[in-house]
PDB file of C-alpha atoms in Angstrom:
ATOM      1  CA  MET A 683       0.000   0.000   0.000  1.00 91.00           C
ATOM      2  CA  ALA A 684       1.119   3.534  -0.720  1.00 91.00           C
ATOM      3  CA  SER A 685      -0.194   6.653   0.968  1.00 95.00           C
ATOM      4  CA  PHE A 686       1.244  10.134   0.566  1.00 94.00           C
ATOM      5  CA  THR A 687       0.524  13.821   0.071  1.00 97.00           C
ATOM      6  CA  LEU A 688       1.728  15.622  -3.039  1.00 97.00           C
ATOM      7  CA  ARG A 689       2.281  19.388  -3.058  1.00 97.00           C
ATOM      8  CA  PRO A 690       2.489  20.581  -6.674  1.00 96.00           C
ATOM      9  CA  ALA A 691       4.131  23.952  -7.275  1.00 94.00           C
ATOM     10  CA  ASP A 692       1.382  25.397  -9.478  1.00 96.00           C
ATOM     11  CA  ARG A 693      -2.032  24.780 -11.013  1.00 96.00           C
ATOM     12  CA  THR A 694      -0.580  23.242 -14.179  1.00 96.00           C
ATOM     13  CA  GLU A 695       1.296  20.572 -12.239  1.00 96.00           C
ATOM     14  CA  PHE A 696      -1.757  20.030  -9.992  1.00 97.00           C
ATOM     15  CA  ASP A 697      -3.967  19.402 -13.036  1.00 97.00           C
ATOM     16  CA  SER A 698      -1.356  17.146 -14.645  1.00 96.00           C
ATOM     17  CA  LEU A 699      -0.952  15.043 -11.508  1.00 97.00           C
ATOM     18  CA  LEU A 700      -4.670  14.761 -10.864  1.00 97.00           C
ATOM     19  CA  GLY A 701      -5.497  13.856 -14.462  1.00 97.00           C
ATOM     20  CA  GLY A 702      -2.643  11.382 -14.766  1.00 96.00           C
ATOM     21  CA  ILE A 703      -3.413   9.567 -11.536  1.00 96.00           C
ATOM     22  CA  VAL A 704      -7.156   9.360 -12.183  1.00 95.00           C
ATOM     23  CA  GLN A 705      -6.708   8.127 -15.772  1.00 96.00           C
ATOM     24  CA  GLN A 706      -3.826   5.712 -15.280  1.00 95.00           C
ATOM     25  CA  PHE A 707      -4.557   4.437 -11.770  1.00 95.00           C
ATOM     26  CA  PRO A 708      -8.334   4.163 -11.359  1.00 94.00           C
ATOM     27  CA  ASP A 709      -7.891   2.090  -8.183  1.00 93.00           C
ATOM     28  CA  ALA A 710      -6.148   4.968  -6.424  1.00 96.00           C
ATOM     29  CA  HIS A 711      -8.109   7.088  -3.966  1.00 97.00           C
ATOM     30  CA  VAL A 712      -7.389  10.797  -4.472  1.00 97.00           C
ATOM     31  CA  GLU A 713      -8.519  13.785  -2.432  1.00 97.00           C
ATOM     32  CA  ALA A 714      -7.535  17.008  -4.151  1.00 97.00           C
ATOM     33  CA  ALA A 715      -7.697  20.575  -2.874  1.00 97.00           C
ATOM     34  CA  HIS A 716      -6.588  23.848  -4.382  1.00 95.00           C
ATOM     35  CA  ASN A 717      -6.767  27.555  -3.758  1.00 96.00           C
ATOM     36  CA  ASP A 718      -5.651  29.565  -6.777  1.00 93.00           C
ATOM     37  CA  THR A 719      -5.686  32.844  -4.846  1.00 94.00           C
ATOM     38  CA  TRP A 720      -3.076  31.562  -2.392  1.00 95.00           C
ATOM     39  CA  ALA A 721      -1.378  29.280  -4.953  1.00 93.00           C
ATOM     40  CA  SER A 722      -1.907  26.343  -2.619  1.00 96.00           C
ATOM     41  CA  TYR A 723      -2.290  22.858  -4.107  1.00 97.00           C
ATOM     42  CA  ARG A 724      -2.498  19.434  -2.457  1.00 98.00           C
ATOM     43  CA  LEU A 725      -3.302  15.867  -3.483  1.00 97.00           C
ATOM     44  CA  ASP A 726      -3.743  13.140  -0.870  1.00 98.00           C
ATOM     45  CA  VAL A 727      -3.258   9.791  -2.593  1.00 97.00           C
ATOM     46  CA  SER A 728      -3.627   6.230  -1.371  1.00 96.00           C
ATOM     47  CA  CYS A 729      -3.390   3.075  -3.409  1.00 94.00           C
ATOM     48  CA  GLU A 730      -3.465  -0.625  -2.551  1.00 92.00           C
ATOM     49  CA  ASP A 731      -1.077  -3.204  -3.969  1.00 91.00           C
ATOM     50  CA  PRO A 732      -0.509  -4.226  -6.731  1.00 91.00           C
ATOM     51  CA  SER A 733      -1.142  -0.757  -8.214  1.00 91.00           C
ATOM     52  CA  ALA A 734       1.007   1.045  -5.619  1.00 94.00           C
ATOM     53  CA  GLY A 735       4.343   0.113  -7.204  1.00 94.00           C
ATOM     54  CA  PRO A 736       3.470   1.311 -10.717  1.00 96.00           C
ATOM     55  CA  LEU A 737       1.927   4.504  -9.285  1.00 96.00           C
ATOM     56  CA  ILE A 738       5.120   5.352  -7.390  1.00 94.00           C
ATOM     57  CA  ALA A 739       7.234   4.552 -10.460  1.00 96.00           C
ATOM     58  CA  TRP A 740       5.025   6.819 -12.603  1.00 96.00           C
ATOM     59  CA  LEU A 741       5.342   9.665 -10.096  1.00 94.00           C
ATOM     60  CA  LEU A 742       9.135   9.335  -9.986  1.00 94.00           C
ATOM     61  CA  ASP A 743       9.303   9.237 -13.781  1.00 96.00           C
ATOM     62  CA  THR A 744       6.914  12.096 -14.568  1.00 94.00           C
ATOM     63  CA  HIS A 745       6.761  14.296 -11.456  1.00 94.00           C
ATOM     64  CA  ALA A 746       9.971  13.599  -9.545  1.00 93.00           C
ATOM     65  CA  SER A 747      10.377  17.257  -8.547  1.00 94.00           C
ATOM     66  CA  CYS A 748       6.981  17.428  -6.827  1.00 94.00           C
ATOM     67  CA  PRO A 749       7.361  17.489  -3.017  1.00 93.00           C
ATOM     68  CA  ARG A 750       5.893  14.396  -1.404  1.00 92.00           C
ATOM     69  CA  THR A 751       5.264  13.482   2.233  1.00 89.00           C
TER      70      THR A 751
END
């Protein structure tokens, strides 16, 4: 299982992450929040095995610079 929070730097990265995760990993549970006025973006993601490994690999390949906790 994987569970983490992503903090994209801007709205473009937020939209890219959200769209990519939802399309490519339909088993993942995503809670997304944004505030364009404050430039605050967050995605809480959890995913059960066996999809967790490919999801993490995709994040490292496509959004490695995005802070993750």
